[in-house]
Coordinates of C-alpha atoms in Angstrom, one line a residue:
X8 CA 0.0 0.0 0.0
X9 CA 1.9 3.0 -1.3
X10 CA 0.8 6.6 -1.9
X11 CA 0.8 7.9 -5.5
X12 CA 1.1 11.3 -7.1
X13 CA -1.8 13.0 -9.0
X14 CA -1.9 16.3 -10.7
X15 CA -5.2 17.5 -9.5
X16 CA -6.1 16.4 -6.0
X17 CA -9.8 16.3 -5.2
X18 CA -11.1 18.1 -2.0
X19 CA -10.3 15.2 0.3
X20 CA -7.5 14.5 2.8
X21 CA -4.2 14.5 1.0
X22 CA -0.7 13.1 1.8
X23 CA 2.7 14.4 1.0
X24 CA 5.2 11.7 -0.1
X25 CA 8.8 11.5 -1.2
X26 CA 9.3 10.1 -4.7
X27 CA 12.3 8.1 -5.7
X28 CA 14.2 11.3 -6.5
X29 CA 13.7 12.6 -3.0
X30 CA 11.2 15.3 -4.1
X31 CA 8.2 16.0 -1.9
X32 CA 5.1 15.7 -4.1
X33 CA 1.3 15.6 -3.5
X34 CA -1.0 12.7 -3.9
X35 CA -4.7 12.2 -3.3
X36 CA -5.4 9.3 -0.9
X37 CA -3.4 6.2 0.0
X38 CA -4.0 3.7 -2.8
X39 CA -4.1 -0.1 -2.7
X40 CA -1.8 -1.6 -5.3
X41 CA -1.2 -5.1 -6.4
X42 CA 1.7 -6.6 -4.5
X43 CA 3.2 -7.7 -7.8
X44 CA 4.1 -4.1 -8.6
X45 CA 7.7 -3.5 -7.2
X46 CA 9.4 -0.4 -6.0
X47 CA 10.6 2.1 -8.7
X48 CA 8.3 0.5 -11.3
X49 CA 6.7 3.0 -13.6
X50 CA 2.9 2.6 -13.6
X51 CA 1.9 5.9 -15.3
X52 CA 3.5 8.3 -17.7
X53 CA 3.0 12.1 -17.7
X54 CA -0.5 13.0 -19.0
X55 CA -1.8 9.5 -18.6
X56 CA -5.1 8.5 -17.0
X57 CA -4.6 6.7 -13.7
X58 CA -7.1 4.4 -11.9
X59 CA -6.5 3.4 -8.3
X60 CA -8.4 2.0 -5.4
X61 CA -8.6 3.8 -2.1
X62 CA -8.6 2.2 1.3
X63 CA -12.4 2.8 1.4
X64 CA -12.8 0.6 -1.7
X65 CA -13.6 3.6 -3.9
X66 CA -12.1 3.6 -7.4
X67 CA -10.7 7.0 -8.4
X68 CA -10.0 8.1 -11.9
X69 CA -7.4 10.9 -12.2
X70 CA -6.4 12.4 -15.5
X71 CA -3.3 14.5 -16.4
X72 CA -0.9 12.6 -14.1
X73 CA 2.3 14.2 -13.0
X74 CA 4.9 11.7 -13.9
X75 CA 6.4 9.4 -14.5
X76 CA 4.7 7.9 -11.4
X77 CA 6.6 5.2 -9.5
X78 CA 6.4 3.5 -6.2
X79 CA 8.3 5.5 -3.6
X80 CA 11.7 4.0 -3.1
X81 CA 12.0 5.7 0.3
X82 CA 9.0 3.9 1.9
X83 CA 9.8 5.0 5.4
X84 CA 9.8 8.7 4.4
X85 CA 6.6 8.2 2.4
X86 CA 4.8 6.6 5.3
X87 CA 6.1 9.3 7.6
X88 CA 5.2 12.4 5.6
X89 CA 2.8 14.7 7.5
X90 CA -0.8 15.3 6.2
X91 CA -1.1 17.9 3.5
X92 CA -3.9 20.4 3.2
X93 CA -6.7 20.6 0.7
X94 CA -7.9 23.7 -1.1
X95 CA -10.3 24.7 1.7
X96 CA -7.7 24.6 4.4
X97 CA -7.3 27.7 6.6
X98 CA -4.5 28.3 9.0
X99 CA -5.5 28.2 12.6
X100 CA -4.3 30.9 14.9
X101 CA -1.3 29.9 17.0
X102 CA -2.6 31.8 20.0
X103 CA -6.1 33.1 20.8
X104 CA -6.8 36.7 20.0
X105 CA -6.5 37.9 23.6
X106 CA -3.1 36.3 23.9
X107 CA -2.1 37.5 20.4
X108 CA -2.6 41.1 21.5
X109 CA -0.2 40.6 24.5
X110 CA 2.3 38.8 22.3
X111 CA 2.2 41.6 19.7
X112 CA 2.7 44.2 22.4
X113 CA 5.7 42.3 23.8
X114 CA 7.1 42.3 20.2
X115 CA 6.6 46.0 19.8
X116 CA 8.4 46.8 23.1
X117 CA 11.2 44.3 22.2
X118 CA 11.7 46.1 18.8
X119 CA 12.0 49.5 20.5
X120 CA 14.6 48.0 22.9
X121 CA 16.6 46.8 19.9
X122 CA 17.3 50.4 18.9
X123 CA 19.3 53.0 21.0
X124 CA 19.4 54.0 23.7
X125 CA 19.2 50.4 24.9
X126 CA 20.4 49.0 21.6
X127 CA 19.9 45.4 22.4
X128 CA 19.9 44.4 18.8
X129 CA 19.2 40.6 19.3
X130 CA 15.7 41.6 20.5
X131 CA 14.8 42.6 16.9
X132 CA 14.6 38.9 16.1
X133 CA 12.5 38.3 19.2
X134 CA 10.2 41.1 18.2
X135 CA 9.7 39.9 14.6
X136 CA 9.0 36.3 15.8
X137 CA 6.5 37.4 18.3
X138 CA 4.8 39.6 15.7
X139 CA 4.5 36.8 13.2
X140 CA 3.2 34.3 15.8
X141 CA 0.5 36.8 16.6
X142 CA -0.6 37.2 13.0
X143 CA -0.8 33.6 11.8
X144 CA -4.3 32.4 11.2
X145 CA -6.0 35.8 12.1
X146 CA -9.0 37.2 10.3
X147 CA -8.3 40.4 8.4
X148 CA -9.8 42.6 11.1
X149 CA -8.0 40.5 13.7
X150 CA -4.7 41.1 12.0
X151 CA -5.4 44.9 12.0
X152 CA -6.1 44.7 15.7
X153 CA -2.9 42.8 16.3
X154 CA -1.1 45.4 14.1
X155 CA -2.4 48.2 16.3
X156 CA -1.1 46.4 19.4
X157 CA 2.4 45.9 17.9
X158 CA 2.6 49.3 16.3
X159 CA 1.5 51.2 19.4
X160 CA 3.9 49.3 21.6
X161 CA 6.7 50.1 19.2
X162 CA 6.0 53.7 18.1
X163 CA 4.8 55.3 21.2
X164 CA 8.1 54.7 23.1
X165 CA 10.3 54.9 20.0
X166 CA 9.3 58.5 19.1
X167 CA 8.5 59.8 22.5
X168 CA 11.2 62.4 21.9
X169 CA 8.7 64.2 19.6
X170 CA 7.0 65.5 22.8
X171 CA 10.1 67.7 23.4
X172 CA 9.8 69.7 20.2
X173 CA 7.5 72.4 21.6
X174 CA 9.4 72.8 24.9
X175 CA 7.1 73.6 27.8
X176 CA 4.0 74.3 25.7
X177 CA 1.0 72.6 27.4
X178 CA 0.2 71.0 24.0
X179 CA 3.7 69.6 23.6
X180 CA 2.4 66.1 23.8
X181 CA 0.4 66.5 20.6
X182 CA 3.2 66.0 18.0
X183 CA 4.3 62.8 19.8
X184 CA 0.8 61.3 20.0
X185 CA -0.1 62.4 16.5
X186 CA 3.1 60.9 15.0
X187 CA 2.9 57.6 16.9
X188 CA -0.8 57.2 16.2
X189 CA -0.4 57.9 12.5
X190 CA 2.4 55.4 12.1
X191 CA 0.5 52.8 14.2
X192 CA -2.6 53.0 12.1
X193 CA -0.7 52.7 8.8
X194 CA 1.2 49.7 10.1
X195 CA -2.0 48.1 11.3
X196 CA -3.9 48.6 8.1
X197 CA -1.0 46.9 6.2
X198 CA -0.6 44.0 8.6
X199 CA -3.2 41.8 6.8
X200 CA -0.6 41.4 4.0
X201 CA 1.3 39.1 6.4
X202 CA -1.8 37.2 7.5
X203 CA -2.8 36.6 3.8
X204 CA 0.6 35.2 3.0
X205 CA 0.1 32.6 5.8
X206 CA -3.4 31.9 4.6
X207 CA -3.0 31.6 0.8
X208 CA 0.3 30.0 0.2
X209 CA -0.4 26.7 2.0
X210 CA -3.6 26.4 -0.1
X211 CA -1.5 26.6 -3.2
X212 CA 1.3 24.3 -2.0
X213 CA 1.7 22.7 1.3
X214 CA 5.0 20.9 0.8
X215 CA 8.2 21.1 2.8
X216 CA 9.8 23.4 0.2
X217 CA 6.8 25.7 0.2
X218 CA 6.5 25.8 4.0
X219 CA 10.2 26.1 4.8
X220 CA 11.5 28.3 1.9
X221 CA 8.7 30.0 -0.1
X222 CA 6.5 31.0 2.8
X223 CA 9.3 32.7 4.8
X224 CA 10.3 34.6 1.7
X225 CA 6.7 35.7 1.1
X226 CA 6.2 36.8 4.7
X227 CA 9.4 38.7 4.6
X228 CA 8.3 40.4 1.4
X229 CA 5.0 41.4 3.0
X230 CA 6.8 42.8 6.1
X231 CA 9.1 44.9 3.9
X232 CA 6.3 46.1 1.7
X233 CA 4.6 47.4 4.8
X234 CA 7.9 49.1 5.9
X235 CA 8.4 50.6 2.5
X236 CA 4.9 52.2 2.5
X237 CA 5.5 53.5 6.0
X238 CA 8.7 55.1 4.7
X239 CA 7.1 56.9 1.8
X240 CA 3.5 57.7 2.7
X241 CA 1.9 60.0 3.8
X242 CA 3.8 63.3 3.2
X243 CA 7.0 61.5 2.0
X244 CA 6.7 59.0 4.8
X245 CA 8.6 58.4 8.0
X246 CA 11.4 55.9 7.4
X247 CA 12.4 55.9 11.1
X248 CA 12.5 52.6 13.0
X249 CA 13.3 50.4 10.0
X250 CA 14.1 46.9 11.0
X251 CA 17.5 46.8 9.4
X252 CA 18.6 50.0 11.1
X253 CA 18.4 48.2 14.5
X254 CA 21.5 46.2 13.5
X255 CA 24.1 48.9 13.0
X256 CA 26.3 47.5 15.8
X257 CA 25.5 43.8 15.2
X258 CA 27.7 41.3 13.4
X259 CA 25.2 41.1 10.5
X260 CA 25.4 44.8 9.7
X261 CA 27.7 44.1 6.7
X262 CA 24.8 42.4 4.9
X263 CA 23.5 46.0 4.2
X264 CA 26.6 46.6 2.0
X265 CA 25.4 43.7 -0.2
X266 CA 21.6 44.1 -0.2
X267 CA 20.9 47.5 1.3
X268 CA 19.1 48.2 4.5
X269 CA 15.8 46.8 3.1
X270 CA 17.6 43.7 2.0
X271 CA 19.0 43.2 5.4
X272 CA 15.5 43.6 7.0
X273 CA 14.1 41.1 4.5
X274 CA 16.6 38.5 5.5
X275 CA 16.0 39.1 9.2
X276 CA 12.2 38.5 8.7
X277 CA 12.9 35.5 6.5
X278 CA 15.1 34.1 9.2
X279 CA 12.4 34.5 11.9
X280 CA 9.6 33.3 9.7
X281 CA 11.7 30.3 8.7
X282 CA 12.3 29.5 12.4
X283 CA 8.5 29.7 13.1
X284 CA 7.8 27.3 10.1
X285 CA 10.6 24.9 11.2
X286 CA 9.0 24.5 14.6
X287 CA 5.5 24.1 13.1
X288 CA 6.8 21.6 10.6
X289 CA 8.4 19.6 13.3
X290 CA 5.1 19.6 15.2
X291 CA 3.3 18.3 12.1
X292 CA 5.9 15.6 11.6
X293 CA 5.6 14.5 15.2
X294 CA 1.8 14.0 14.8
X295 CA 2.1 12.0 11.6
X296 CA 2.0 8.2 11.6
X297 CA 5.4 6.6 11.4
X298 CA 7.1 3.4 12.4
X299 CA 10.6 4.6 11.5
X300 CA 12.0 6.9 14.3
X301 CA 15.1 7.7 12.3
X302 CA 13.1 8.9 9.3
X303 CA 10.9 11.0 11.6
X304 CA 14.0 12.6 13.2
X305 CA 15.5 13.4 9.8
X306 CA 12.3 15.0 8.6
X307 CA 11.9 17.0 11.8
X308 CA 15.3 18.5 11.8
X309 CA 15.4 19.1 8.1
X310 CA 13.2 22.1 8.7
X311 CA 15.9 23.8 10.8
X312 CA 18.5 23.4 8.0
X313 CA 17.5 26.4 5.9
X314 CA 17.3 28.7 9.0
X315 CA 20.7 27.6 10.2
X316 CA 22.4 28.1 6.8
X317 CA 20.8 31.6 6.5
X318 CA 21.9 32.6 10.0
X319 CA 25.5 31.4 9.3
X320 CA 25.7 33.3 6.0
X321 CA 24.3 36.5 7.5
X322 CA 26.9 36.3 10.3
X323 CA 30.0 35.5 8.3
X324 CA 29.5 37.7 5.2
X325 CA 32.2 40.4 5.0
X326 CA 31.5 44.0 4.0
X327 CA 31.4 44.7 0.3
X328 CA 34.7 46.2 -0.7
X329 CA 35.2 49.8 -2.0
X330 CA 38.4 51.3 -3.5
X331 CA 40.8 53.5 -1.5
X332 CA 40.9 57.1 -2.9
X333 CA 43.2 58.8 -0.3
X334 CA 42.3 60.9 2.7
X335 CA 41.2 64.4 3.8
X336 CA 41.6 66.1 7.1
X337 CA 38.3 67.4 8.6
X338 CA 37.6 69.7 11.4
X339 CA 34.0 69.1 12.8
X340 CA 32.7 71.6 15.3
X341 CA 29.9 71.1 17.8
X342 CA 29.1 74.6 19.0
X343 CA 26.4 73.7 21.6
X344 CA 24.6 76.9 21.0
X345 CA 20.9 77.7 21.8
X346 CA 19.6 76.1 18.6
X347 CA 16.4 74.6 19.8
X348 CA 13.0 75.9 18.6
X349 CA 12.0 76.9 22.1
X350 CA 15.5 78.3 23.1
X351 CA 15.7 81.9 24.1
X352 CA 18.5 83.6 22.1
X353 CA 19.8 86.9 20.8
X354 CA 20.6 87.3 17.1
X355 CA 23.7 85.4 16.0
X356 CA 24.1 83.6 19.3
X357 CA 24.3 80.2 17.5
X358 CA 26.9 81.6 15.0
X359 CA 29.0 83.0 17.9
X360 CA 28.9 79.6 19.6
X361 CA 30.2 77.9 16.4
X362 CA 32.9 80.5 16.0
X363 CA 34.1 80.2 19.6
X364 CA 34.3 76.4 19.4
X365 CA 36.1 76.6 16.0
X366 CA 38.9 78.9 17.3
X367 CA 41.5 76.0 17.7
X368 CA 41.2 75.4 14.0
X369 CA 43.2 78.6 13.3
X370 CA 46.3 76.7 14.3
X371 CA 45.3 73.4 12.6
X372 CA 45.7 72.2 9.1
X373 CA 42.4 71.0 7.7
X374 CA 40.9 70.6 4.2
X375 CA 37.3 71.5 5.3
X376 CA 35.5 72.7 8.4
X377 CA 32.1 71.2 9.1
X378 CA 29.3 73.0 11.1
X379 CA 26.0 71.4 11.9
X380 CA 22.5 72.1 10.6
X381 CA 21.4 75.5 11.9
X382 CA 24.9 76.5 12.9
X383 CA 24.3 79.9 11.4
X384 CA 21.1 81.5 12.6
X385 CA 20.7 84.2 9.9
X386 CA 20.7 84.0 6.1
X387 CA 24.3 84.5 5.0
X388 CA 23.1 84.9 1.4
X389 CA 21.0 88.0 2.4
X390 CA 22.8 89.3 5.5
X391 CA 26.1 91.0 4.5
X392 CA 27.4 91.2 8.1
X393 CA 27.0 87.4 8.5
X394 CA 28.6 86.8 5.1
X395 CA 31.7 88.9 6.1
X396 CA 32.0 87.0 9.4
X397 CA 31.9 83.7 7.6
X398 CA 34.4 84.8 4.9
X399 CA 36.8 86.0 7.6
X400 CA 36.5 82.7 9.5
X401 CA 37.2 80.6 6.4
X402 CA 40.3 82.7 5.7
X403 CA 41.5 82.2 9.3
X404 CA 41.0 78.4 9.1
X405 CA 42.7 78.2 5.7
X406 CA 39.8 76.0 4.6
X407 CA 36.2 76.3 3.4
X408 CA 33.4 75.9 5.9
X409 CA 30.5 73.5 5.2
X410 CA 27.7 75.3 7.0
X411 CA 24.0 75.4 7.1
X412 CA 21.3 78.0 7.5
X413 CA 17.8 78.9 6.4
X414 CA 18.0 80.8 3.2
X415 CA 15.5 82.6 1.1
X416 CA 15.3 82.4 -2.7
X417 CA 12.6 84.7 -3.9
X418 CA 9.4 83.9 -1.9
X419 CA 10.7 80.4 -1.0
X420 CA 12.7 79.3 2.0
X421 CA 15.2 76.4 1.9
X422 CA 17.1 74.6 4.6
X423 CA 20.5 75.1 2.8
X424 CA 24.0 73.9 3.2
X425 CA 26.7 76.2 1.9
X426 CA 30.3 75.5 1.0
X427 CA 31.7 78.9 2.1
X428 CA 35.2 80.1 1.2
X429 CA 37.0 83.4 2.0
X430 CA 35.4 84.7 -1.2
X431 CA 31.9 83.6 -0.3
X432 CA 29.7 80.6 -1.2
X433 CA 30.9 78.3 -4.0
X434 CA 28.3 75.5 -3.7
X435 CA 24.9 74.8 -2.1
X436 CA 22.6 72.0 -1.4
X437 CA 19.0 72.3 -0.1
X438 CA 17.4 69.7 2.2
X439 CA 15.4 67.2 0.1
X440 CA 12.8 66.1 2.7
X441 CA 11.7 68.9 5.1
X442 CA 10.1 67.4 8.2
X443 CA 6.2 67.5 8.0
X444 CA 4.7 69.6 10.9
X445 CA 8.3 70.5 12.0
X446 CA 9.6 72.4 9.0
X447 CA 6.4 72.9 7.0
X448 CA 2.7 72.2 7.5
X449 CA 1.1 70.0 4.9
X450 CA -2.6 70.7 4.2
X451 CA -2.4 73.7 6.5
X452 CA -6.1 74.5 5.9
X453 CA -7.1 71.2 7.4
X454 CA -4.8 71.0 10.4
X455 CA -5.2 74.7 11.1
X456 CA -8.9 74.1 11.6
X457 CA -8.1 71.2 14.1
X458 CA -5.3 72.7 16.1
X459 CA -4.9 76.4 15.1
X460 CA -2.8 77.3 18.1
X461 CA -0.1 74.7 17.2
X462 CA -0.2 75.3 13.4
X463 CA 0.2 79.0 13.8
X464 CA 3.4 78.5 15.8
X465 CA 5.2 77.5 12.6
X466 CA 5.4 80.6 10.5
X467 CA 8.4 79.8 8.3
X468 CA 7.9 76.9 5.9
X469 CA 10.7 75.1 4.1
X470 CA 10.5 74.1 0.5
X471 CA 12.0 70.7 -0.6
X472 CA 15.3 71.1 -2.5
X473 CA 16.0 69.4 -5.9
X474 CA 19.7 69.9 -6.4
X475 CA 22.4 67.2 -6.2
X476 CA 23.4 66.2 -2.6
X477 CA 27.1 66.4 -3.5
X478 CA 29.6 69.3 -3.3
X479 CA 33.1 69.3 -4.7
X480 CA 36.0 70.3 -2.4
X481 CA 38.6 69.9 -5.1
X482 CA 40.4 67.2 -3.2
X483 CA 37.2 65.2 -2.6
X484 CA 33.5 65.0 -3.4
X485 CA 31.4 65.2 -0.3
X486 CA 27.9 63.7 -0.1
X487 CA 25.4 65.5 2.1
X488 CA 22.3 64.6 4.0
X489 CA 20.7 67.3 6.2
X490 CA 19.2 65.9 9.4
X491 CA 16.0 63.9 8.5
X492 CA 17.4 63.3 5.0
X493 CA 19.8 60.7 6.4
X494 CA 16.9 58.3 6.8
X495 CA 15.9 58.4 3.2
X496 CA 17.5 56.0 0.8
X497 CA 17.1 58.2 -2.3
X498 CA 19.3 61.0 -0.9
X499 CA 22.1 58.5 0.0
X500 CA 21.9 56.6 -3.2
X501 CA 21.9 59.8 -5.3
X502 CA 24.9 61.0 -3.4
X503 CA 26.9 57.8 -4.1
X504 CA 25.9 57.8 -7.8
X505 CA 26.9 61.4 -8.1
X506 CA 30.4 60.6 -6.9
X507 CA 30.4 61.1 -3.2
X508 CA 33.7 59.8 -1.6
X509 CA 32.7 60.6 1.9
X510 CA 29.5 61.6 3.7
X511 CA 28.9 64.6 6.0
X512 CA 25.6 64.6 7.8
X513 CA 24.6 68.0 9.4
X514 CA 21.9 67.8 12.0
X515 CA 20.3 69.9 14.8
X516 CA 19.2 67.8 17.8
X517 CA 18.8 70.7 20.2
X518 CA 15.0 70.2 20.2
X519 CA 15.4 66.7 21.6
X520 CA 18.0 67.1 24.3
X521 CA 18.0 64.2 26.8
X522 CA 16.1 61.8 24.5
X523 CA 17.0 58.9 22.3
X524 CA 16.4 60.8 19.1
X525 CA 20.1 61.7 18.5
X526 CA 21.3 58.1 19.3
X527 CA 18.7 56.7 16.9
X528 CA 20.0 59.0 14.2
X529 CA 23.6 58.1 15.0
X530 CA 22.6 54.4 14.4
X531 CA 21.3 55.4 11.0
X532 CA 24.5 57.3 10.2
X533 CA 26.6 54.3 11.2
X534 CA 24.6 52.0 9.0
X535 CA 25.0 54.4 6.1
X536 CA 28.7 54.2 6.5
X537 CA 28.5 50.4 6.3
X538 CA 26.0 50.3 3.5
X539 CA 27.9 52.6 1.2
X540 CA 31.5 51.8 2.3
X541 CA 32.1 55.5 3.0
X542 CA 33.4 57.4 6.0
X543 CA 30.7 59.5 7.7
X544 CA 31.0 62.7 9.7
X545 CA 27.7 63.0 11.7
X546 CA 27.7 66.5 13.3
X547 CA 25.1 67.8 15.7
X548 CA 24.6 71.3 17.2
X549 CA 24.4 69.9 20.7
X550 CA 25.6 66.3 20.4
X551 CA 26.4 63.7 20.4
X552 CA 28.6 63.9 17.2
X553 CA 30.7 61.1 15.8
X554 CA 33.1 60.3 12.9
X555 CA 32.6 56.8 11.5
X556 CA 35.1 54.8 9.4
X557 CA 33.8 53.0 6.3
X558 CA 33.2 49.9 8.3
X559 CA 31.1 51.7 10.8
X560 CA 33.6 51.8 13.6
X561 CA 33.8 55.0 15.6
X562 CA 36.9 57.1 15.1
X563 CA 36.1 60.1 17.3
X564 CA 33.1 61.3 19.3
X565 CA 31.8 64.4 21.2
X566 CA 29.4 64.1 24.2
X567 CA 26.0 65.6 24.7
X568 CA 25.6 69.3 25.7
X569 CA 29.3 70.2 25.4
X570 CA 31.0 72.5 22.9
X571 CA 33.8 70.6 21.2
X572 CA 35.9 69.9 18.1
X573 CA 36.9 66.8 16.3
X574 CA 39.9 66.8 13.9
X575 CA 40.3 63.6 12.0
X576 CA 42.1 62.2 8.9
X577 CA 39.3 60.3 7.2
X578 CA 39.4 57.9 4.3
X579 CA 38.0 58.6 0.9
X580 CA 36.4 55.7 -1.1
X581 CA 35.4 55.2 -4.7
X582 CA 33.0 52.6 -6.2
X583 CA 29.5 51.3 -5.5
X584 CA 28.7 48.7 -3.0
X585 CA 26.2 46.0 -4.1
X586 CA 23.8 47.3 -1.5
X587 CA 23.8 50.8 -3.1
X588 CA 23.5 49.4 -6.7
X589 CA 20.9 46.7 -5.9
X590 CA 19.0 48.4 -3.1
X591 CA 16.3 50.1 -5.2
X592 CA 15.7 46.9 -7.2
X593 CA 15.4 44.8 -4.0
X594 CA 12.9 47.3 -2.6
X595 CA 10.9 47.2 -5.8
X596 CA 10.9 43.4 -5.8
X597 CA 9.9 43.3 -2.1
X598 CA 7.0 45.7 -2.7
X599 CA 5.6 44.9 -6.1
X600 CA 6.7 41.3 -6.2
X601 CA 5.0 40.6 -2.9
X602 CA 1.8 42.3 -4.0
X603 CA 1.8 40.4 -7.3
X604 CA 2.5 37.1 -5.6
X605 CA -0.4 37.6 -3.1
X606 CA -2.7 38.5 -6.0
X607 CA -1.7 35.4 -7.9
X608 CA -2.2 33.2 -4.8
X609 CA -5.6 34.8 -4.2
X610 CA -6.7 33.9 -7.8
X611 CA -5.3 30.4 -7.5
X612 CA -7.1 29.8 -4.2
X613 CA -10.4 31.1 -5.6
X614 CA -10.1 28.9 -8.6
X615 CA -9.4 25.8 -6.5
X616 CA -12.3 26.5 -4.3
X617 CA -14.6 26.9 -7.3

């Protein structure tokens, strides 16, 4: 009595078997065959019509046979294979809904702890696993509810620093609650993508390869599709808290130099989803009938093999190499001036703080002086007194100053970085992604009607820039990202493609003193160094500021709330990493490939049910 393989299983209990080539295939029901038919004897060719008798004595006629069909040579494995699912099968929840909410919340808290300031990066894997367990077998509305629990537990503590933006204003909590709520809702609405992957793929194929390889990849794609939407919508998105960014100090960070940050996140989810499926597969195997303990053990542990191999590869892969292009000497100055939105200050107080902290550079030899975002608190392109001070400073340092200020062009205001020499500005770059509700108010008419007191506080609105994020120093090409821009892949990728040999990130964290915001941004900057294979100078008005080598290691650092200066000889690099070149393609495949795959599975499931 040996199972056989049919191309179109009827809606009855099915059984997965191993054929003589070792491939796991699908058959209908165990058939009763004449004992005169020996193992490995071909009894049906592809496309043939096959008749067999079931245990119940019913004769089954199956056309279009997958073949050639033979008796299974590995009878122990055939007897041992776990029950397969028919076209009406639906995944059962692994935990009841009340427990799923608790599991999801634990996952959200764990993911926040994986980021700075705690920075316990292994907890990211715990978080993903808990989130997936809570979503398996849920209804669509159930998955939305679980998504709310996970998203709220992650975003509310993760962006709690937003409550500092308005200082002591009694409505200072509004930006935090609004941001965390918006991100939670978007995450929740997209969570059914993961649940549908678990629902539809087993209806199409419920074999070992589908469960242990295809399903984890599809689940990872659904997770990353959700993350990519969060990072691009609404109002250009909020790519903060991306899964891959939690690994900037982990041994798997170099994977980003091969696949980009999204590719790293994809593999992390695939690893967790694979581990979940390996456990579930082992449980199915344990429940199946078998009289061969050895075969049962082999089948059970085979599920862990793909997970183990992926974990090893992610851990041992080296950073993608880039070419040495010399060095430059950089002076980076953290002025610690009153640069926060709510700080009380006189005109040019921030500029004076920068000039005072830069004084030691008059006796240093540097190729460029870097100041942070907002290091000049007046428009140097319009204020002649400020322009003269900057030209005199550049002359005294013997090097141009890479500075930043709000600058007007006609009726528009830009958050602009200037490369300023003793003769004035020679290059500029305007911030590509101004912060919604922080640097401009989208749909002001709508939000002004809801919270007019808060909306009216923001009088000056920044316009997005469109120029290249690269300036030429002569000795080197410098890639720029102003504050929030560091989180956006398009700015970094454009900088590398435009020839950036080093990155200099200017930021103003004064609004968020004493919070995790600056440390989270530093983690992003470190990952950008690893991803692009470039040195990074990440400079803040109030700290902490750091210089990273191309491998992400810290060369120099300045503490919080102290004026200071870093002078460093930093490496220049040429060439694209695979992560930079392939990153956009991987993101497109994760988003559109996942959506197309889910659509195809939905159609296939509907056809089988009909």
